[in-house]
GROMACS .gro file of C-alpha atoms in nm:
model
  395
    1MET     CA    1   7.696  18.997  14.825
    2LEU     CA    2   7.455  18.742  14.672
    3VAL     CA    3   7.192  19.013  14.623
    4GLU     CA    4   7.446  19.239  14.455
    5LYS     CA    5   7.539  18.957  14.217
    6SER     CA    6   7.165  18.894  14.148
    7LEU     CA    7   7.188  18.534  14.272
    8ILE     CA    8   6.912  18.593  14.524
    9VAL     CA    9   6.637  18.857  14.538
   10TYR     CA   10   6.520  19.051  14.844
   11ASP     CA   11   6.143  19.105  14.864
   12ASN     CA   12   6.079  19.437  15.040
   13SER     CA   13   5.711  19.360  15.104
   14SER     CA   14   5.778  19.035  15.293
   15GLY     CA   15   6.132  19.098  15.416
   16ARG     CA   16   6.236  18.759  15.276
   17TYR     CA   17   6.499  18.640  15.030
   18ARG     CA   18   6.424  18.412  14.738
   19LEU     CA   19   6.630  18.235  14.475
   20LEU     CA   20   6.591  18.310  14.109
   21GLU     CA   21   6.437  18.007  13.938
   22THR     CA   22   6.744  17.952  13.722
   23VAL     CA   23   6.966  17.955  14.033
   24ARG     CA   24   6.725  17.719  14.212
   25GLN     CA   25   6.741  17.472  13.923
   26TYR     CA   26   7.120  17.496  13.909
   27ALA     CA   27   7.148  17.433  14.285
   28GLY     CA   28   6.910  17.137  14.253
   29ASP     CA   29   7.121  16.987  13.977
   30LYS     CA   30   7.433  17.023  14.191
   31LEU     CA   31   7.262  16.849  14.483
   32ASP     CA   32   7.164  16.565  14.251
   33LEU     CA   33   7.520  16.543  14.124
   34VAL     CA   34   7.663  16.489  14.472
   35ARG     CA   35   7.362  16.277  14.580
   36GLU     CA   36   7.257  16.520  14.853
   37THR     CA   37   6.903  16.591  14.731
   38GLU     CA   38   6.735  16.328  14.946
   39ARG     CA   39   6.924  16.426  15.259
   40THR     CA   40   6.846  16.796  15.204
   41GLN     CA   41   6.476  16.725  15.151
   42LEU     CA   42   6.468  16.512  15.464
   43ARG     CA   43   6.625  16.789  15.674
   44HIS     CA   44   6.373  17.032  15.522
   45LEU     CA   45   6.085  16.800  15.613
   46TRP     CA   46   6.192  16.762  15.976
   47HIS     CA   47   6.262  17.133  16.012
   48PHE     CA   48   5.905  17.219  15.913
   49LEU     CA   49   5.765  16.939  16.124
   50ALA     CA   50   5.934  17.102  16.424
   51MET     CA   51   5.794  17.442  16.322
   52ALA     CA   52   5.441  17.306  16.274
   53GLU     CA   53   5.436  17.137  16.614
   54GLU     CA   54   5.577  17.447  16.780
   55ALA     CA   55   5.315  17.662  16.605
   56GLU     CA   56   5.016  17.446  16.700
   57PRO     CA   57   4.942  17.588  17.049
   58HIS     CA   58   5.028  17.942  16.937
   59CYS     CA   59   4.757  17.930  16.667
   60ARG     CA   60   4.499  17.969  16.943
   61GLY     CA   61   4.708  18.171  17.189
   62ILE     CA   62   4.845  18.514  17.268
   63GLU     CA   63   5.092  18.511  16.977
   64GLN     CA   64   4.832  18.392  16.729
   65SER     CA   65   4.872  18.674  16.475
   66GLU     CA   66   5.251  18.648  16.468
   67TRP     CA   67   5.244  18.271  16.417
   68LEU     CA   68   4.970  18.282  16.154
   69ASP     CA   69   5.174  18.541  15.964
   70ARG     CA   70   5.486  18.326  15.998
   71LEU     CA   71   5.306  18.015  15.872
   72GLU     CA   72   5.157  18.213  15.583
   73ALA     CA   73   5.504  18.335  15.489
   74GLU     CA   74   5.637  17.977  15.503
   75HIS     CA   75   5.336  17.821  15.330
   76ASP     CA   76   5.526  17.730  15.013
   77ASN     CA   77   5.794  17.561  15.223
   78ILE     CA   78   5.525  17.376  15.419
   79ARG     CA   79   5.369  17.259  15.092
   80SER     CA   80   5.707  17.133  14.974
   81ALA     CA   81   5.762  16.947  15.300
   82LEU     CA   82   5.418  16.785  15.280
   83LYS     CA   83   5.469  16.686  14.915
   84TYR     CA   84   5.795  16.518  15.005
   85GLY     CA   85   5.646  16.350  15.310
   86PHE     CA   86   5.348  16.206  15.124
   87ARG     CA   87   5.513  16.124  14.792
   88SER     CA   88   5.500  15.766  14.666
   89ASN     CA   89   5.832  15.581  14.676
   90THR     CA   90   5.906  15.484  14.317
   91SER     CA   91   6.284  15.483  14.339
   92ASP     CA   92   6.323  15.114  14.423
   93ILE     CA   93   6.355  14.973  14.069
   94GLY     CA   94   6.667  14.758  14.039
   95GLN     CA   95   6.744  14.781  14.410
   96SER     CA   96   6.832  14.488  14.633
   97PRO     CA   97   6.560  14.356  14.871
   98ALA     CA   98   6.746  14.502  15.170
   99SER     CA   99   6.769  14.842  15.001
  100HIS     CA  100   6.401  14.821  14.908
  101LEU     CA  101   6.304  14.759  15.272
  102THR     CA  102   6.519  15.050  15.384
  103GLN     CA  103   6.349  15.281  15.134
  104GLN     CA  104   6.006  15.157  15.238
  105SER     CA  105   6.091  15.229  15.601
  106ARG     CA  106   6.216  15.576  15.511
  107ALA     CA  107   5.906  15.651  15.303
  108HIS     CA  108   5.683  15.540  15.591
  109SER     CA  109   5.874  15.759  15.836
  110ASN     CA  110   5.839  16.053  15.599
  111SER     CA  111   5.464  16.000  15.560
  112ILE     CA  112   5.421  15.996  15.938
  113ALA     CA  113   5.611  16.327  15.953
  114GLY     CA  114   5.371  16.464  15.690
  115LEU     CA  115   5.078  16.340  15.895
  116ARG     CA  116   5.208  16.516  16.204
  117ILE     CA  117   5.255  16.842  16.012
  118ALA     CA  118   4.899  16.828  15.878
  119GLY     CA  119   4.755  16.742  16.218
  120SER     CA  120   4.936  17.039  16.373
  121LEU     CA  121   4.836  17.297  16.112
  122TRP     CA  122   4.463  17.255  16.062
  123ARG     CA  123   4.388  17.558  16.282
  124PHE     CA  124   4.611  17.767  16.052
  125TRP     CA  125   4.428  17.642  15.743
  126GLN     CA  126   4.094  17.708  15.913
  127VAL     CA  127   4.159  18.064  16.031
  128CYS     CA  128   4.341  18.172  15.714
  129CYS     CA  129   4.077  18.003  15.498
  130HIS     CA  130   4.294  17.757  15.307
  131LEU     CA  131   3.997  17.521  15.331
  132THR     CA  132   4.023  17.319  15.011
  133GLU     CA  133   4.399  17.286  15.039
  134GLY     CA  134   4.384  17.199  15.408
  135ALA     CA  135   4.121  16.933  15.340
  136ARG     CA  136   4.340  16.781  15.068
  137TRP     CA  137   4.649  16.755  15.291
  138LEU     CA  138   4.444  16.615  15.579
  139ASP     CA  139   4.291  16.352  15.348
  140LEU     CA  140   4.642  16.245  15.246
  141ALA     CA  141   4.734  16.233  15.614
  142ARG     CA  142   4.435  16.011  15.693
  143LEU     CA  143   4.552  15.764  15.427
  144ALA     CA  144   4.907  15.772  15.566
  145GLY     CA  145   4.797  15.699  15.921
  146THR     CA  146   4.911  15.338  15.961
  147GLY     CA  147   5.175  15.326  16.231
  148ALA     CA  148   5.116  15.677  16.366
  149THR     CA  149   5.022  15.722  16.730
  150PRO     CA  150   4.647  15.739  16.807
  151ASP     CA  151   4.686  16.098  16.926
  152SER     CA  152   4.852  16.207  16.600
  153ARG     CA  153   4.585  16.034  16.393
  154ALA     CA  154   4.311  16.187  16.610
  155LYS     CA  155   4.442  16.537  16.535
  156VAL     CA  156   4.420  16.463  16.164
  157PHE     CA  157   4.060  16.346  16.189
  158SER     CA  158   3.975  16.651  16.402
  159GLY     CA  159   4.124  16.878  16.138
  160ALA     CA  160   3.954  16.695  15.852
  161GLY     CA  161   3.624  16.721  16.037
  162THR     CA  162   3.670  17.094  16.087
  163MET     CA  163   3.750  17.147  15.718
  164ALA     CA  164   3.437  16.949  15.628
  165TRP     CA  165   3.227  17.169  15.861
  166MET     CA  166   3.364  17.489  15.708
  167CYS     CA  167   3.280  17.359  15.360
  168GLY     CA  168   2.925  17.266  15.464
  169ASP     CA  169   2.965  16.886  15.472
  170HIS     CA  170   2.810  16.811  15.810
  171GLU     CA  171   2.793  16.435  15.756
  172ARG     CA  172   3.168  16.401  15.701
  173HIS     CA  173   3.218  16.637  15.994
  174ARG     CA  174   3.025  16.395  16.217
  175LEU     CA  175   3.202  16.084  16.089
  176TYR     CA  176   3.550  16.231  16.123
  177HIS     CA  177   3.493  16.362  16.475
  178GLU     CA  178   3.344  16.029  16.581
  179ARG     CA  179   3.666  15.865  16.463
  180ALA     CA  180   3.876  16.132  16.635
  181LEU     CA  181   3.685  16.068  16.957
  182GLU     CA  182   3.766  15.695  16.937
  183LEU     CA  183   4.134  15.770  16.885
  184PHE     CA  184   4.150  16.033  17.160
  185ARG     CA  185   3.986  15.785  17.399
  186GLU     CA  186   4.243  15.523  17.293
  187SER     CA  187   4.529  15.761  17.371
  188GLY     CA  188   4.369  15.889  17.693
  189ASP     CA  189   4.381  16.251  17.574
  190LYS     CA  190   4.113  16.427  17.781
  191TRP     CA  191   4.155  16.757  17.597
  192GLY     CA  192   4.103  16.582  17.264
  193ILE     CA  193   3.803  16.391  17.399
  194ALA     CA  194   3.648  16.718  17.517
  195PHE     CA  195   3.714  16.885  17.181
  196SER     CA  196   3.558  16.599  16.983
  197LEU     CA  197   3.254  16.588  17.212
  198ASN     CA  198   3.206  16.960  17.160
  199CYS     CA  199   3.224  16.930  16.782
  200LEU     CA  200   2.980  16.638  16.787
  201GLY     CA  201   2.747  16.841  17.008
  202ASP     CA  202   2.758  17.124  16.758
  203ASN     CA  203   2.678  16.875  16.482
  204ALA     CA  204   2.382  16.737  16.677
  205LYS     CA  205   2.256  17.094  16.723
  206THR     CA  206   2.260  17.142  16.346
  207ARG     CA  207   2.061  16.820  16.299
  208GLY     CA  208   1.801  16.943  16.548
  209GLU     CA  209   1.886  16.680  16.812
  210THR     CA  210   1.870  16.926  17.100
  211ASP     CA  211   1.888  16.683  17.394
  212LEU     CA  212   2.188  16.500  17.249
  213ALA     CA  213   2.360  16.830  17.166
  214LEU     CA  214   2.319  16.963  17.519
  215SER     CA  215   2.441  16.636  17.670
  216LEU     CA  216   2.756  16.632  17.454
  217LEU     CA  217   2.830  17.001  17.510
  218ASP     CA  218   2.784  16.971  17.886
  219GLU     CA  219   3.016  16.670  17.900
  220SER     CA  220   3.271  16.859  17.692
  221LEU     CA  221   3.258  17.163  17.920
  222GLN     CA  222   3.306  16.946  18.231
  223LEU     CA  223   3.612  16.779  18.077
  224PHE     CA  224   3.767  17.109  17.970
  225ARG     CA  225   3.718  17.235  18.324
  226GLU     CA  226   3.869  16.916  18.462
  227VAL     CA  227   4.188  16.969  18.261
  228GLU     CA  228   4.173  17.343  18.339
  229ASP     CA  229   4.198  17.450  17.974
  230THR     CA  230   4.072  17.807  17.939
  231TRP     CA  231   4.052  17.798  17.558
  232GLY     CA  232   3.849  17.478  17.568
  233ILE     CA  233   3.612  17.619  17.830
  234ALA     CA  234   3.557  17.926  17.612
  235PHE     CA  235   3.499  17.704  17.307
  236ALA     CA  236   3.242  17.491  17.491
  237LEU     CA  237   3.065  17.797  17.633
  238ASN     CA  238   3.039  17.949  17.286
  239ASN     CA  239   2.856  17.645  17.153
  240LEU     CA  240   2.629  17.628  17.458
  241ALA     CA  241   2.543  17.994  17.398
  242GLU     CA  242   2.459  17.900  17.039
  243MET     CA  243   2.198  17.658  17.171
  244LYS     CA  244   2.039  17.936  17.376
  245ARG     CA  245   2.045  18.180  17.084
  246VAL     CA  246   1.888  17.935  16.842
  247ALA     CA  247   1.617  17.871  17.102
  248GLY     CA  248   1.551  18.246  17.123
  249GLU     CA  249   1.676  18.268  17.483
  250TYR     CA  250   1.872  18.583  17.405
  251GLU     CA  251   1.950  18.709  17.754
  252GLN     CA  252   2.102  18.376  17.859
  253ALA     CA  253   2.288  18.350  17.529
  254ARG     CA  254   2.433  18.700  17.571
  255SER     CA  255   2.557  18.623  17.922
  256ILE     CA  256   2.728  18.298  17.815
  257TYR     CA  257   2.880  18.460  17.506
  258GLU     CA  258   3.024  18.738  17.724
  259GLU     CA  259   3.195  18.482  17.945
  260SER     CA  260   3.327  18.296  17.640
  261VAL     CA  261   3.464  18.612  17.478
  262LEU     CA  262   3.629  18.717  17.803
  263LEU     CA  263   3.810  18.382  17.822
  264PHE     CA  264   3.913  18.391  17.454
  265ARG     CA  265   4.059  18.739  17.515
  266GLN     CA  266   4.238  18.603  17.821
  267VAL     CA  267   4.419  18.332  17.621
  268GLY     CA  268   4.480  18.566  17.327
  269ASP     CA  269   4.284  18.387  17.052
  270ARG     CA  270   4.173  18.690  16.853
  271ALA     CA  271   4.009  18.486  16.577
  272ALA     CA  272   3.784  18.310  16.828
  273THR     CA  273   3.727  18.640  17.012
  274ALA     CA  274   3.602  18.799  16.691
  275LEU     CA  275   3.366  18.510  16.622
  276GLY     CA  276   3.225  18.537  16.975
  277ILE     CA  277   3.169  18.912  16.934
  278HIS     CA  278   2.997  18.843  16.601
  279ASN     CA  279   2.771  18.596  16.778
  280MET     CA  280   2.683  18.864  17.034
  281GLY     CA  281   2.586  19.078  16.736
  282LEU     CA  282   2.344  18.807  16.629
  283VAL     CA  283   2.192  18.810  16.977
  284ALA     CA  284   2.146  19.187  16.956
  285LEU     CA  285   1.998  19.152  16.608
  286GLY     CA  286   1.753  18.892  16.732
  287SER     CA  287   1.660  19.119  17.023
  288GLY     CA  288   1.588  19.411  16.790
  289GLN     CA  289   1.890  19.610  16.915
  290ASN     CA  290   2.012  19.724  16.575
  291ASP     CA  291   2.270  19.981  16.692
  292ALA     CA  292   2.425  19.734  16.934
  293ALA     CA  293   2.432  19.464  16.665
  294ASN     CA  294   2.602  19.704  16.425
  295ALA     CA  295   2.868  19.787  16.685
  296TYR     CA  296   2.937  19.420  16.759
  297PHE     CA  297   2.963  19.329  16.390
  298ARG     CA  298   3.201  19.617  16.318
  299ASP     CA  299   3.419  19.535  16.619
  300ALA     CA  300   3.440  19.170  16.512
  301LEU     CA  301   3.506  19.274  16.150
  302THR     CA  302   3.802  19.490  16.253
  303ILE     CA  303   3.962  19.209  16.452
  304SER     CA  304   3.895  18.952  16.178
  305LEU     CA  305   4.059  19.171  15.915
  306GLU     CA  306   4.364  19.215  16.138
  307VAL     CA  307   4.393  18.839  16.196
  308GLY     CA  308   4.311  18.753  15.835
  309ASN     CA  309   4.012  18.534  15.929
  310LYS     CA  310   3.811  18.545  15.605
  311PRO     CA  311   3.513  18.332  15.718
  312THR     CA  312   3.436  18.564  16.009
  313VAL     CA  313   3.488  18.866  15.781
  314ALA     CA  314   3.210  18.724  15.563
  315LEU     CA  315   2.984  18.662  15.863
  316CYS     CA  316   3.035  19.018  15.990
  317LEU     CA  317   2.964  19.171  15.650
  318GLN     CA  318   2.647  18.967  15.633
  319GLY     CA  319   2.546  19.092  15.978
  320ILE     CA  320   2.610  19.455  15.883
  321ALA     CA  321   2.405  19.406  15.565
  322ALA     CA  322   2.118  19.280  15.780
  323VAL     CA  323   2.144  19.587  16.005
  324PHE     CA  324   2.132  19.819  15.704
  325ALA     CA  325   1.819  19.640  15.584
  326ARG     CA  326   1.662  19.684  15.927
  327LEU     CA  327   1.750  20.056  15.927
  328GLY     CA  328   1.578  20.113  15.592
  329HIS     CA  329   1.870  20.115  15.348
  330PRO     CA  330   1.773  19.839  15.101
  331GLU     CA  331   2.007  19.951  14.821
  332LEU     CA  332   2.318  19.945  15.037
  333SER     CA  333   2.203  19.627  15.210
  334GLY     CA  334   2.147  19.459  14.874
  335ARG     CA  335   2.495  19.555  14.754
  336LEU     CA  336   2.650  19.414  15.072
  337PHE     CA  337   2.453  19.091  15.054
  338GLY     CA  338   2.553  19.054  14.689
  339ALA     CA  339   2.918  19.113  14.779
  340VAL     CA  340   2.902  18.857  15.062
  341GLU     CA  341   2.750  18.603  14.823
  342SER     CA  342   3.047  18.637  14.586
  343TYR     CA  343   3.300  18.645  14.869
  344LEU     CA  344   3.166  18.323  15.022
  345ALA     CA  345   3.191  18.150  14.683
  346LEU     CA  346   3.547  18.279  14.643
  347ILE     CA  347   3.674  18.148  14.978
  348GLY     CA  348   3.469  17.826  14.969
  349PHE     CA  349   3.307  17.880  15.309
  350GLN     CA  350   2.954  17.756  15.384
  351VAL     CA  351   2.771  17.952  15.654
  352GLU     CA  352   2.634  17.733  15.932
  353PRO     CA  353   2.251  17.723  15.952
  354ALA     CA  354   2.264  17.859  16.309
  355ASP     CA  355   2.426  18.175  16.170
  356GLU     CA  356   2.168  18.200  15.893
  357PHE     CA  357   1.829  18.162  16.054
  358GLN     CA  358   1.819  18.523  16.180
  359ILE     CA  359   1.969  18.661  15.858
  360VAL     CA  360   1.751  18.475  15.604
  361PRO     CA  361   1.421  18.660  15.666
  362ILE     CA  362   1.599  18.997  15.670
  363ARG     CA  363   1.788  18.918  15.350
  364ALA     CA  364   1.460  18.821  15.183
  365THR     CA  365   1.327  19.174  15.234
  366VAL     CA  366   1.599  19.321  15.010
  367ASP     CA  367   1.636  19.030  14.767
  368VAL     CA  368   1.348  19.158  14.556
  369PRO     CA  369   1.319  19.242  14.183
  370GLU     CA  370   1.332  19.620  14.237
  371ASN     CA  371   1.666  19.579  14.416
  372ALA     CA  372   1.822  19.336  14.166
  373GLU     CA  373   2.049  19.603  14.017
  374HIS     CA  374   2.209  19.679  14.353
  375TRP     CA  375   2.244  19.310  14.436
  376ALA     CA  376   2.422  19.253  14.103
  377ALA     CA  377   2.649  19.552  14.166
  378GLY     CA  378   2.745  19.400  14.500
  379ARG     CA  379   2.836  19.067  14.339
  380ALA     CA  380   3.084  19.253  14.118
  381MET     CA  381   3.252  19.440  14.408
  382THR     CA  382   3.587  19.342  14.553
  383ILE     CA  383   3.623  19.297  14.926
  384GLU     CA  384   3.811  19.628  14.942
  385GLU     CA  385   3.524  19.807  14.766
  386THR     CA  386   3.277  19.641  15.003
  387LEU     CA  387   3.468  19.766  15.308
  388ASP     CA  388   3.486  20.116  15.156
  389GLN     CA  389   3.107  20.119  15.120
  390ILE     CA  390   3.066  20.038  15.489
  391LEU     CA  391   3.322  20.296  15.601
  392GLU     CA  392   3.175  20.563  15.373
  393PHE     CA  393   2.826  20.510  15.513
  394HIS     CA  394   2.956  20.502  15.871
  395SER     CA  395   3.137  20.832  15.829
   0.00000   0.00000   0.00000
């Protein structure tokens, strides 16, 4: 009935209904008139807090794709809920002291709800590459932390640290995860302690502090095993395998990666599975097994495209470009490297040095003056055109 009267519109592509802007404004005015706006916004905030906290474990589980799609579809609603939760309370002019205190209390409660939403959704922002936006919401959550439980605040610092890592700010990554570790210890959350230790171990690896990195990663793995968390064990194993790969111990790295990928598949985290397969591609590349590396990168690329994990898409494209260079196709390799360069800038993702050290010398062989035209052509390609180039060559 409402669709027939053009009061709401049905979007065939998303299967969702939306209000026309004029109808939305009219409805908002009516809510203001009967003084129901605040109550409606509050119900909206708490509804999406419940959704965010329900979604949190699913974002690394068997229903990951479905929940990521659901959160993506609701992203505008989530933004609205966060804006309302974190907004400054400026409606107290002319109010009595008692009314002012009531509004302050309500504003504080709302900000804590916003904090809990942000702390629950950082995995969504990470996988779906809403890095800048996720970092902004998590920064607001950090500032709104007074009065929140240590565990809720720890999740926010963990998320903020992860966003910093993805954007290449390893110092903020370290500082935020150190704070998260303190808060997880305060709350007695062994899973959180293990996660923070793992992230700090990864950070130490990047700084070249090998002994510290191994100590932190080993402690993290033991804790994840103690709480019997399969995802955490897989996560810790992946980073331990990274240590072996960076050290050139490819056979050990491959074995540990295989175990990690098997466990990620077991819990259903396809985004993490794809990253692990990509890492196995790097092992094969380092071992001179170009065909195997190509197969790993393509497998991981397919999964990453299905999940919508843009950072791993970029990593896989970079790996395939390196394989093409190895196989004697500098023009195609140059186009792919150029396309990856533009794609990374577009999504705001900084590749970790551990994922670069094998690629850099290969990339240098095709980043030469005689190949500049192909490199420039790649920079101008869309991601769809880039994928077509790979499929065309493969066929």
